[in-house]
Tab-separated table of C-alpha atoms and ligand atoms in Angstrom:
chain	number	residue	atom	x	y	z
A	296	MET	CA	13.993	25.805	21.168
A	297	THR	CA	13.184	22.425	20.252
A	298	VAL	CA	12.732	21.899	16.235
A	299	ARG	CA	12.661	18.947	14.046
A	300	ILE	CA	15.487	17.957	11.927
A	301	SER	CA	13.148	18.578	8.817
A	302	GLU	CA	13.061	22.389	9.600
A	303	PHE	CA	16.632	22.690	9.962
A	304	GLN	CA	16.587	24.808	6.715
A	305	ASN	CA	14.740	27.651	8.577
A	306	HIS	CA	17.181	27.541	11.864
A	307	VAL	CA	20.603	28.103	10.293
A	308	GLY	CA	23.062	29.640	12.772
A	309	GLU	CA	20.521	29.378	15.639
A	310	SER	CA	20.957	27.021	18.641
A	311	VAL	CA	18.283	24.575	18.535
A	312	THR	CA	17.249	21.233	20.369
A	313	ILE	CA	16.448	18.200	18.387
A	314	ARG	CA	15.100	14.784	20.278
A	315	GLY	CA	15.238	11.610	18.782
A	316	TRP	CA	17.139	8.263	18.256
A	317	VAL	CA	21.038	7.698	17.439
A	318	TYR	CA	21.173	5.173	14.883
A	319	ASN	CA	25.058	5.245	14.422
A	320	LEU	CA	27.771	7.160	15.967
A	321	ARG	CA	31.596	7.081	16.306
A	322	SER	CA	34.266	8.847	18.068
A	323	SER	CA	37.758	9.477	17.189
A	324	GLY	CA	39.641	11.051	20.425
A	325	SER	CA	38.492	14.392	20.437
A	326	ILE	CA	35.463	14.241	18.223
A	327	ALA	CA	32.458	12.202	18.301
A	328	PHE	CA	29.595	11.875	15.727
A	329	PHE	CA	25.888	11.292	16.187
A	330	GLN	CA	23.814	9.933	13.121
A	331	LEU	CA	20.505	11.172	14.569
A	332	ARG	CA	16.871	10.639	13.471
A	333	ASP	CA	13.848	12.287	14.729
A	334	GLY	CA	10.797	10.889	13.009
A	335	PHE	CA	11.070	13.465	10.440
A	336	GLY	CA	14.430	13.333	9.328
A	337	PHE	CA	17.997	12.484	9.632
A	338	THR	CA	20.750	14.545	10.776
A	339	GLN	CA	24.694	14.409	12.038
A	340	ALA	CA	25.571	15.910	15.625
A	341	VAL	CA	29.120	16.708	15.887
A	342	PHE	CA	30.767	17.009	19.565
A	343	SER	CA	34.316	18.277	20.083
A	344	LYS	CA	36.164	17.495	23.555
A	345	ASN	CA	37.211	21.071	23.773
A	346	ASP	CA	33.832	22.413	23.602
A	347	VAL	CA	31.947	20.291	26.313
A	348	SER	CA	32.842	19.816	29.826
A	349	GLU	CA	34.557	16.572	31.128
A	350	ASP	CA	31.160	14.998	32.657
A	351	MET	CA	29.261	16.081	29.209
A	352	TRP	CA	32.014	14.193	27.176
A	353	ASN	CA	31.866	11.024	29.055
A	354	GLN	CA	28.041	11.239	29.052
A	355	ILE	CA	28.460	11.579	25.068
A	356	GLN	CA	31.126	8.361	25.579
A	357	SER	CA	28.313	6.477	27.411
A	358	VAL	CA	25.812	6.530	24.328
A	359	THR	CA	25.077	3.448	22.488
A	360	ILE	CA	23.244	2.751	19.010
A	361	GLU	CA	19.735	3.324	19.439
A	362	SER	CA	19.551	5.199	22.433
A	363	SER	CA	17.086	8.267	22.891
A	364	VAL	CA	18.425	11.429	23.487
A	365	SER	CA	18.173	15.234	23.359
A	366	VAL	CA	20.990	17.308	21.424
A	367	THR	CA	21.534	20.619	21.404
A	368	GLY	CA	23.646	22.598	18.874
A	369	VAL	CA	23.890	24.960	16.192
A	370	VAL	CA	22.709	24.286	12.637
A	371	THR	CA	25.006	24.424	9.994
A	372	PRO	CA	25.059	23.764	6.550
A	373	HIS	CA	26.858	20.473	5.322
A	374	PRO	CA	30.333	21.551	3.986
A	375	LYS	CA	29.966	19.771	0.644
A	376	LYS	CA	26.183	18.591	0.335
A	377	GLU	CA	23.692	20.998	-0.574
A	378	ASN	CA	20.152	21.510	1.377
A	379	VAL	CA	21.772	18.976	4.001
A	380	PHE	CA	22.848	20.594	7.543
A	381	GLU	CA	24.570	19.320	10.810
A	382	LEU	CA	24.431	20.284	14.214
A	383	GLN	CA	27.513	21.623	15.901
A	384	ALA	CA	26.454	20.032	19.111
A	385	THR	CA	26.965	21.440	22.320
A	386	ALA	CA	24.946	19.180	25.053
A	387	VAL	CA	23.396	15.983	25.209
A	388	GLU	CA	20.729	14.760	27.600
A	389	ILE	CA	20.326	11.140	27.445
A	390	PHE	CA	16.452	9.478	28.186
A	391	GLN	CA	17.873	5.884	27.712
A	392	ILE	CA	21.105	4.077	27.083
A	393	ALA	CA	19.907	1.390	24.641
A	394	GLN	CA	20.720	-2.294	25.218
A	395	GLU	CA	22.694	-4.022	22.300
A	396	PHE	CA	20.366	-3.516	19.209
A	397	PRO	CA	19.591	-6.746	17.366
A	398	ILE	CA	19.784	-5.278	14.017
A	399	GLY	CA	23.467	-4.449	12.969
A	400	LYS	CA	25.205	-3.302	9.985
A	401	LYS	CA	25.645	-6.769	8.464
A	402	GLU	CA	23.282	-8.349	6.374
A	403	HIS	CA	20.478	-9.942	7.773
A	404	GLY	CA	17.772	-12.572	6.064
A	405	PRO	CA	13.973	-11.412	5.524
A	406	ASP	CA	12.893	-13.818	8.521
A	407	PHE	CA	15.304	-12.307	11.101
A	408	LEU	CA	14.145	-8.942	9.922
A	409	LEU	CA	10.431	-9.734	10.090
A	410	ASP	CA	10.927	-11.438	13.557
A	411	ASN	CA	12.328	-8.071	14.320
A	412	ARG	CA	9.614	-5.980	12.570
A	413	HIS	CA	8.958	-3.816	15.458
A	414	VAL	CA	12.048	-2.170	15.580
A	415	TRP	CA	13.171	-3.018	11.753
A	416	ILE	CA	10.632	-0.355	11.132
A	417	ARG	CA	13.163	2.464	12.458
A	418	SER	CA	15.718	1.717	9.480
A	419	GLN	CA	15.771	4.614	7.017
A	420	THR	CA	14.624	2.205	4.351
A	421	GLN	CA	11.322	1.307	6.167
A	422	TRP	CA	10.869	4.807	7.211
A	423	ALA	CA	10.890	6.167	3.942
A	424	VAL	CA	8.333	3.170	2.700
A	425	LEU	CA	5.729	3.855	5.765
A	426	ARG	CA	6.044	7.792	4.687
A	427	VAL	CA	5.136	7.054	1.002
A	428	ARG	CA	2.377	4.805	2.237
A	429	SER	CA	0.808	7.452	4.266
A	430	GLU	CA	1.271	9.867	1.522
A	431	ILE	CA	-0.419	7.444	-1.071
A	432	MET	CA	-3.260	7.151	1.534
A	433	THR	CA	-3.798	10.932	1.805
A	434	ALA	CA	-3.586	11.341	-2.145
A	435	ILE	CA	-6.557	8.964	-2.427
A	436	PHE	CA	-8.783	10.395	0.023
A	437	ASP	CA	-7.859	13.921	-1.837
A	438	TRP	CA	-8.894	12.266	-5.446
A	439	MET	CA	-11.955	10.762	-3.950
A	440	ARG	CA	-13.089	14.037	-2.370
A	441	GLU	CA	-12.335	16.069	-5.462
A	442	ASN	CA	-14.483	13.389	-7.573
A	443	GLY	CA	-17.484	13.292	-5.580
A	444	TYR	CA	-17.011	10.167	-3.456
A	445	THR	CA	-18.317	10.114	0.128
A	446	ARG	CA	-16.054	7.896	2.541
A	447	LEU	CA	-17.954	5.062	4.229
A	448	ASP	CA	-16.945	2.700	6.546
A	449	THR	CA	-17.957	-0.663	5.946
A	450	PRO	CA	-18.048	-3.658	8.328
A	451	ILE	CA	-15.548	-5.964	9.194
A	452	LEU	CA	-17.762	-8.715	10.439
A	453	THR	CA	-19.858	-10.292	7.829
A	454	ALA	CA	-22.117	-13.205	7.141
A	455	ASN	CA	-21.689	-13.418	3.726
A	456	ALA	CA	-18.453	-13.930	0.967
A	457	CYS	CA	-18.241	-11.855	-1.701
A	458	GLU	CA	-14.682	-13.011	-3.681
A	459	GLY	CA	-15.302	-16.318	-3.062
A	460	THR	CA	-15.702	-19.004	-0.223
A	461	THR	CA	-12.298	-20.536	-0.405
A	462	ASP	CA	-10.107	-17.989	1.313
A	463	LEU	CA	-12.377	-16.695	4.092
A	464	PHE	CA	-11.714	-16.318	7.552
A	465	GLU	CA	-14.472	-17.889	9.670
A	466	LEU	CA	-14.883	-17.269	13.293
A	467	PRO	CA	-17.638	-18.186	15.746
A	468	TYR	CA	-20.317	-15.416	16.532
A	469	PHE	CA	-22.730	-16.175	19.567
A	470	GLU	CA	-25.355	-18.636	19.516
A	471	GLU	CA	-23.805	-20.889	16.882
A	472	LYS	CA	-23.517	-18.490	14.132
A	473	LYS	CA	-20.872	-17.938	11.881
A	474	ALA	CA	-18.938	-14.639	10.972
A	475	TYR	CA	-16.626	-14.207	8.320
A	476	LEU	CA	-13.749	-11.313	8.235
A	477	ALA	CA	-14.473	-8.830	5.231
A	478	GLN	CA	-12.419	-9.667	1.925
A	479	THR	CA	-13.708	-6.310	0.405
A	480	GLY	CA	-16.512	-3.586	1.411
A	481	GLN	CA	-17.802	-3.813	-2.129
A	482	LEU	CA	-21.305	-5.111	-1.263
A	483	TYR	CA	-21.739	-2.393	1.246
A	484	LEU	CA	-20.931	0.131	-1.089
A	485	GLU	CA	-23.149	-0.881	-3.574
A	486	ALA	CA	-26.000	-0.455	-1.172
A	487	ALA	CA	-24.669	3.043	0.078
A	488	ILE	CA	-24.508	4.123	-3.881
A	489	ALA	CA	-28.153	4.533	-3.864
A	490	SER	CA	-27.642	7.189	-0.939
A	491	LEU	CA	-24.583	8.910	-1.781
A	492	GLY	CA	-24.231	8.310	-5.639
A	493	ARG	CA	-20.472	7.699	-5.185
A	494	CYS	CA	-18.934	6.388	-2.005
A	495	TYR	CA	-15.623	4.583	-1.288
A	496	ASP	CA	-14.216	2.663	1.804
A	497	PHE	CA	-10.522	2.347	3.078
A	498	GLY	CA	-9.718	-0.147	5.565
A	499	PRO	CA	-8.292	-3.764	6.314
A	500	VAL	CA	-9.645	-6.586	4.149
A	501	PHE	CA	-8.836	-10.570	5.233
A	502	ARG	CA	-7.783	-13.406	2.679
A	503	ALA	CA	-6.913	-16.818	4.184
A	504	GLU	CA	-4.866	-17.285	1.295
A	505	LYS	CA	-2.694	-20.238	1.306
A	506	SER	CA	-0.323	-18.434	-1.006
A	507	LYS	CA	3.335	-17.584	-0.368
A	508	THR	CA	3.828	-15.182	-3.087
A	509	ARG	CA	5.371	-11.766	-3.003
A	510	ARG	CA	1.931	-10.548	-3.805
A	511	HIS	CA	0.060	-11.658	-1.057
A	512	LEU	CA	-0.575	-10.943	2.640
A	513	THR	CA	-3.491	-12.433	4.505
A	514	GLU	CA	-4.496	-8.942	6.151
A	515	PHE	CA	-4.224	-5.855	3.844
A	516	TRP	CA	-5.571	-2.413	2.991
A	517	MET	CA	-7.856	-2.098	0.396
A	518	MET	CA	-9.874	1.224	-0.990
A	519	ASP	CA	-13.106	-0.102	-2.536
A	520	ALA	CA	-14.900	2.347	-4.704
A	521	GLU	CA	-18.271	2.345	-6.369
A	522	ALA	CA	-20.481	4.879	-8.503
A	523	ALA	CA	-23.751	5.018	-9.770
A	524	PHE	CA	-24.556	5.196	-13.347
A	525	MET	CA	-20.749	4.734	-14.285
A	526	THR	CA	-20.139	2.314	-17.213
A	527	HIS	CA	-17.148	-0.025	-17.392
A	528	SER	CA	-15.125	2.430	-19.496
A	529	GLU	CA	-15.756	5.272	-17.144
A	530	ASN	CA	-14.870	3.060	-14.567
A	531	MET	CA	-11.226	2.520	-16.213
A	532	ASP	CA	-10.664	6.323	-16.854
A	533	ALA	CA	-11.506	6.870	-13.120
A	534	GLN	CA	-8.748	4.730	-11.991
A	535	GLU	CA	-6.367	5.629	-14.800
A	536	ASP	CA	-6.935	9.375	-13.485
A	537	MET	CA	-6.787	8.398	-9.758
A	538	VAL	CA	-3.262	6.486	-10.156
A	539	CYS	CA	-1.710	9.338	-12.447
A	540	PHE	CA	-2.963	11.945	-9.302
A	541	ILE	CA	-1.222	9.305	-6.778
A	542	VAL	CA	2.053	9.401	-8.865
A	543	ARG	CA	2.374	13.003	-9.522
A	544	ARG	CA	1.453	13.458	-5.598
A	545	VAL	CA	4.298	11.073	-4.305
A	546	LEU	CA	6.625	12.778	-7.459
A	547	GLU	CA	6.220	16.107	-5.650
A	548	ARG	CA	6.269	14.982	-1.824
A	549	CYS	CA	8.529	12.137	-1.407
A	550	ARG	CA	11.707	13.027	-3.220
A	551	GLN	CA	13.667	12.381	-0.226
A	552	GLU	CA	11.851	8.772	0.447
A	553	PHE	CA	12.448	7.835	-3.218
A	554	GLU	CA	16.284	8.808	-2.759
A	555	ILE	CA	16.516	6.261	0.340
A	556	VAL	CA	15.035	3.422	-1.175
A	557	GLU	CA	16.832	3.908	-4.456
A	558	ARG	CA	13.859	4.609	-6.674
A	559	ASP	CA	14.329	5.409	-10.267
A	560	VAL	CA	11.862	7.772	-10.142
A	561	SER	CA	12.185	8.359	-14.513
A	562	LYS	CA	10.210	5.050	-14.078
A	563	LEU	CA	7.306	7.271	-12.150
A	564	GLU	CA	7.569	10.422	-14.227
A	565	ALA	CA	6.753	8.334	-17.243
A	566	ILE	CA	3.169	6.954	-15.658
A	567	GLN	CA	0.833	9.283	-17.802
A	568	LYS	CA	-2.581	8.856	-19.372
A	569	PRO	CA	-3.871	6.933	-21.253
A	570	PHE	CA	-2.676	3.512	-20.016
A	571	PRO	CA	-3.121	0.777	-22.741
A	572	ARG	CA	-6.259	-1.569	-22.708
A	573	LEU	CA	-5.973	-4.705	-23.729
A	574	THR	CA	-8.592	-7.473	-23.877
A	575	HIS	CA	-7.712	-10.830	-22.111
A	576	ALA	CA	-8.027	-12.609	-25.423
A	577	ASP	CA	-5.369	-9.955	-26.597
A	578	ALA	CA	-3.088	-10.847	-23.408
A	579	VAL	CA	-3.676	-14.691	-23.826
A	580	SER	CA	-2.018	-14.307	-27.450
A	581	ARG	CA	0.440	-12.023	-26.457
A	582	LEU	CA	1.504	-14.038	-23.632
A	583	GLN	CA	1.279	-17.294	-25.665
A	584	LYS	CA	3.981	-15.746	-28.297
A	585	MET	CA	6.163	-15.232	-25.269
A	586	GLY	CA	6.094	-18.744	-24.470
A	587	SER	CA	3.478	-18.678	-21.809
A	588	ASP	CA	1.352	-22.097	-21.499
A	589	ILE	CA	-1.437	-20.146	-20.480
A	590	GLN	CA	-4.678	-21.477	-22.077
A	591	GLU	CA	-7.599	-18.913	-23.795
A	592	ARG	CA	-9.853	-19.066	-21.017
A	593	ASP	CA	-7.445	-19.242	-17.722
A	594	ASP	CA	-6.552	-16.589	-15.329
A	595	LEU	CA	-3.381	-14.586	-15.785
A	596	GLY	CA	-0.881	-16.303	-13.686
A	597	ALA	CA	1.634	-14.457	-11.657
A	598	ASP	CA	4.445	-15.201	-14.046
A	599	ASP	CA	2.255	-14.198	-16.545
A	600	GLU	CA	1.487	-10.627	-14.947
A	601	THR	CA	5.226	-10.238	-14.680
A	602	LYS	CA	6.252	-11.094	-18.323
A	603	LEU	CA	3.274	-8.838	-19.544
A	604	THR	CA	3.989	-5.879	-17.815
A	605	ASN	CA	7.819	-6.019	-18.240
A	606	GLU	CA	6.769	-5.147	-21.608
A	607	PHE	CA	4.969	-1.695	-20.679
A	608	GLU	CA	6.223	1.418	-19.328
A	609	ARG	CA	2.734	2.370	-17.942
A	610	PRO	CA	0.073	0.362	-15.816
A	611	ILE	CA	-2.201	-1.731	-18.482
A	612	PHE	CA	-5.598	-2.466	-18.207
A	613	ILE	CA	-6.722	-6.405	-19.112
A	614	GLU	CA	-10.562	-6.499	-19.771
A	615	LYS	CA	-13.057	-8.697	-20.490
A	616	TYR	CA	-11.847	-12.011	-18.682
A	617	PRO	CA	-13.705	-15.297	-18.887
A	618	ALA	CA	-16.683	-15.140	-16.290
A	619	GLU	CA	-15.489	-18.416	-14.881
A	620	VAL	CA	-12.424	-16.953	-13.228
A	621	LYS	CA	-14.186	-13.669	-11.858
A	622	ALA	CA	-16.500	-13.341	-9.044
A	623	PHE	CA	-20.381	-13.500	-9.280
A	624	TYR	CA	-21.200	-9.564	-9.395
A	625	MET	CA	-19.411	-8.831	-12.523
A	626	LYS	CA	-21.567	-7.733	-15.565
A	627	ARG	CA	-21.514	-10.011	-18.716
A	628	ASP	CA	-20.170	-8.430	-21.656
A	629	PRO	CA	-23.068	-8.098	-24.178
A	630	ASN	CA	-21.062	-8.887	-27.167
A	631	ASP	CA	-19.865	-12.071	-25.646
A	632	GLU	CA	-21.852	-13.290	-22.789
A	633	THR	CA	-19.205	-15.773	-21.445
A	634	ARG	CA	-16.988	-12.833	-20.649
A	635	CYS	CA	-17.299	-10.049	-17.835
A	636	LEU	CA	-17.328	-6.318	-18.368
A	637	ASN	CA	-14.143	-5.892	-15.841
A	638	ALA	CA	-10.559	-4.833	-15.796
A	639	ASP	CA	-7.799	-5.564	-13.686
A	640	LEU	CA	-4.884	-2.790	-13.574
A	641	LEU	CA	-1.489	-4.231	-13.822
A	642	ALA	CA	1.325	-2.009	-12.742
A	643	PRO	CA	4.617	-2.254	-14.976
A	644	GLU	CA	8.076	-3.469	-14.351
A	645	GLY	CA	6.632	-6.773	-13.337
A	646	TYR	CA	4.597	-5.933	-10.352
A	647	GLY	CA	1.107	-7.069	-11.739
A	648	GLU	CA	-2.308	-6.335	-10.576
A	649	ILE	CA	-2.869	-3.412	-8.430
A	650	ILE	CA	-6.568	-3.174	-9.033
A	651	GLY	CA	-9.611	-5.318	-9.584
A	652	GLY	CA	-12.493	-3.263	-10.834
A	653	SER	CA	-15.987	-4.051	-12.931
A	654	GLU	CA	-19.381	-3.002	-14.098
A	655	ARG	CA	-21.771	-4.606	-11.901
A	656	GLU	CA	-24.974	-7.049	-12.885
A	657	SER	CA	-27.857	-4.562	-12.114
A	658	ASP	CA	-30.639	-7.072	-12.814
A	659	LEU	CA	-32.854	-8.865	-10.194
A	660	ASP	CA	-33.071	-12.476	-11.896
A	661	MET	CA	-29.658	-12.312	-13.498
A	662	ILE	CA	-27.742	-11.567	-10.070
A	663	THR	CA	-29.935	-14.181	-8.358
A	664	LYS	CA	-29.025	-16.973	-11.043
A	665	ARG	CA	-25.278	-16.091	-10.810
A	666	ILE	CA	-25.304	-16.376	-6.743
A	667	ILE	CA	-26.834	-19.771	-7.305
A	668	GLU	CA	-24.114	-20.432	-9.982
A	669	HIS	CA	-21.470	-19.719	-7.797
A	670	HIS	CA	-23.073	-22.080	-4.928
A	671	LEU	CA	-23.692	-18.935	-2.683
A	672	SER	CA	-26.546	-19.183	-0.370
A	673	PRO	CA	-29.312	-16.357	-1.602
A	674	ASP	CA	-30.279	-16.284	2.074
A	675	VAL	CA	-27.607	-14.164	3.105
A	676	PHE	CA	-27.516	-12.194	-0.228
A	677	SER	CA	-31.271	-11.011	0.324
A	678	TRP	CA	-30.408	-7.476	1.509
A	679	TYR	CA	-27.778	-7.501	-1.486
A	680	LEU	CA	-30.965	-8.452	-3.858
A	681	ASP	CA	-33.322	-5.981	-2.576
A	682	LEU	CA	-30.852	-3.289	-4.076
A	683	ARG	CA	-31.830	-4.819	-7.352
A	684	ARG	CA	-35.302	-4.439	-6.448
A	685	TYR	CA	-35.729	-0.659	-5.571
A	686	GLY	CA	-34.345	1.454	-7.846
A	687	SER	CA	-31.341	-0.926	-9.546
A	688	VAL	CA	-29.240	1.412	-11.443
A	689	PRO	CA	-26.039	0.516	-14.124
A	690	HIS	CA	-23.116	1.130	-11.650
A	691	SER	CA	-19.356	-0.107	-11.453
A	692	GLY	CA	-16.506	0.031	-9.224
A	693	PHE	CA	-13.066	-0.897	-8.042
A	694	GLY	CA	-10.778	-2.283	-5.210
A	695	LEU	CA	-7.304	-0.870	-4.699
A	696	GLY	CA	-4.772	-2.826	-3.014
A	697	LEU	CA	-3.058	-0.562	-1.124
A	698	GLU	CA	0.506	-2.758	-0.220
A	699	ARG	CA	0.480	-3.885	-4.032
A	700	ILE	CA	0.363	0.034	-5.118
A	701	VAL	CA	3.007	1.042	-2.264
A	702	THR	CA	5.519	-1.505	-3.424
A	703	TRP	CA	5.211	-0.803	-6.799
A	704	ILE	CA	5.868	2.885	-5.927
A	705	CYS	CA	8.480	2.426	-3.883
A	706	GLY	CA	10.059	-0.289	-5.988
A	707	ARG	CA	10.176	-3.110	-3.593
A	708	HIS	CA	10.376	-6.490	-3.946
A	709	HIS	CA	7.591	-8.076	-1.923
A	710	VAL	CA	4.309	-6.524	0.043
A	711	ARG	CA	5.462	-7.751	3.248
A	712	GLU	CA	7.592	-4.565	3.649
A	713	SER	CA	4.910	-2.127	2.265
A	714	ILE	CA	2.651	-2.720	5.891
A	715	PRO	CA	3.827	-2.054	9.086
A	716	PHE	CA	2.851	-5.309	10.746
A	717	PRO	CA	2.583	-7.996	8.112
A	718	ARG	CA	0.195	-10.813	8.434
A	719	LEU	CA	0.998	-13.982	6.181
A	720	LEU	CA	0.579	-17.361	5.795
A	721	ASN	CA	3.243	-18.536	8.649
A	722	ARG	CA	3.303	-15.251	10.456
A	723	LEU	CA	0.885	-13.271	13.032
A	724	GLU	CA	4.139	-11.510	14.995
A	725	PRO	CA	4.988	-9.060	16.119
B	2012	LIG	O1	-9.196	-8.348	-7.121
B	2012	LIG	P1	-10.000	-8.174	-5.683
B	2012	LIG	O2	-9.819	-9.646	-5.118
B	2012	LIG	O3	-11.194	-7.565	-5.838
B	2012	LIG	C1	-12.041	-7.104	-4.907
B	2012	LIG	O4	-12.158	-7.664	-3.839
B	2012	LIG	C2	-13.207	-6.370	-5.726
B	2012	LIG	N1	-14.547	-6.421	-4.383
B	2012	LIG	C3	-12.951	-5.021	-5.403
B	2012	LIG	C4	-14.108	-3.814	-6.005
B	2012	LIG	O5	-14.394	-3.976	-7.007
B	2012	LIG	N2	-14.389	-2.725	-5.010
B	2012	LIG	O6	-8.858	-7.302	-4.624
B	2012	LIG	C5	-8.645	-6.072	-5.402
B	2012	LIG	C6	-7.156	-5.709	-5.110
B	2012	LIG	C7	-6.451	-6.789	-5.914
B	2012	LIG	O7	-6.405	-5.966	-7.007
B	2012	LIG	C8	-4.946	-6.552	-5.178
B	2012	LIG	O8	-4.430	-5.374	-5.790
B	2012	LIG	C9	-5.493	-6.520	-3.779
B	2012	LIG	O9	-6.819	-6.060	-3.761
B	2012	LIG	N3	-5.257	-7.939	-3.225
B	2012	LIG	C10	-4.431	-8.264	-2.259
B	2012	LIG	N4	-3.233	-7.635	-1.881
B	2012	LIG	C11	-2.450	-8.375	-0.941
B	2012	LIG	N5	-2.703	-9.528	-0.666
B	2012	LIG	C12	-3.454	-10.176	-1.307
B	2012	LIG	N6	-3.631	-11.380	-0.700
B	2012	LIG	C13	-4.600	-9.144	-1.811
B	2012	LIG	N7	-5.731	-9.835	-2.850
B	2012	LIG	C14	-6.135	-8.837	-3.160
B	2013	LIG	MG1	-8.525	-9.358	-8.520
């Protein structure tokens, strides 16, 4: 019977077949060991020369690292480790003998690994990160569903900018028109709340950002959520609840993955409600005391976010940024018209921004004024302005960067390891 390695605990003492890849092997005279993975788990198969035919033994000896094989044997408990099983193997069938594998045991630099990303994703650490990524996505879908949000797919080809015009990818679009790759689906979600009440999208977005930091990709996955009648503070409540839900879910389901990436899970267990809420003004004065040269109305820089979040065990909200450093659609704070009713959610341990959100300006005249102030063209926003003409309501939303949250949860250094095939300033391949 063909089984998955992850199902071994149900087959102890039985003869089973697994299909996969030999990621390591060694042989000592009359015994051969294959380290095997099948996509679902990892195990060791042990062959004994005395138990197999000469032809079979020769086939075993011909296997190289990363060869694809099927192995048949009896599942036995590991002699020392609990809940770990091995295969006392009796037969191997070879799909393909691999050529010399480019990634070896020696340390490789990041560029070499990224050039070989198509085969690097086979490594245990990358396997674990990809699995956690998938689990986080599923958790987000579940949270959204439980909280009344309908999924809405927003277009990737758009005519207008949303998050500023400096980092737009532009492409020709028939008869001398121009299209841009979407930076966010937000504006379309704002249209759809008048149909669905609450909705979200989840897909790739694009930013032609010339930044080479550990937090920036040029193509990344964003989940945007939007809700009618939601206030700025309720918007933060929702994000807080969702992040706690995600963390609980991965703690339940991704223990093996966290062991592989050597994540200190006590740091994740500490993620509980409520998350501290600081105003931008508070954050600036704290940072100045810590030696930062940030000025009163500056955006937080990457270093500032790192400094600040190292001080906290939980994610923190920084609210009410100066309007001039944020997007045109944000509603202003009625108590200080120079600031927005917005918040960035920063992950602890130095990770920084994982979510950006705000209440939206819902007044027709005001939003028109903001569009002009931001040097955006009211023409391409005419459909968006209709939303303020026909049944405008107070509403709020937020956008979560998937790779940022995966990087934090997995305790990785750079976002490029949190997406299967990263697109960076200097990288379009593989
Ligand atoms: O803060 P941002 O730019 O917000 C928006 O786009 C809003 N329209 C979202 C909304 O309200 N619906 O981006 C949202 C999140 C950031 O908090 C960050 O996690 C991630 O997207 N992000 C990036 N991730 C990787 N690489 C980049 N270049 C990123 N830029 C933003
Ligand atoms: Mg942001």
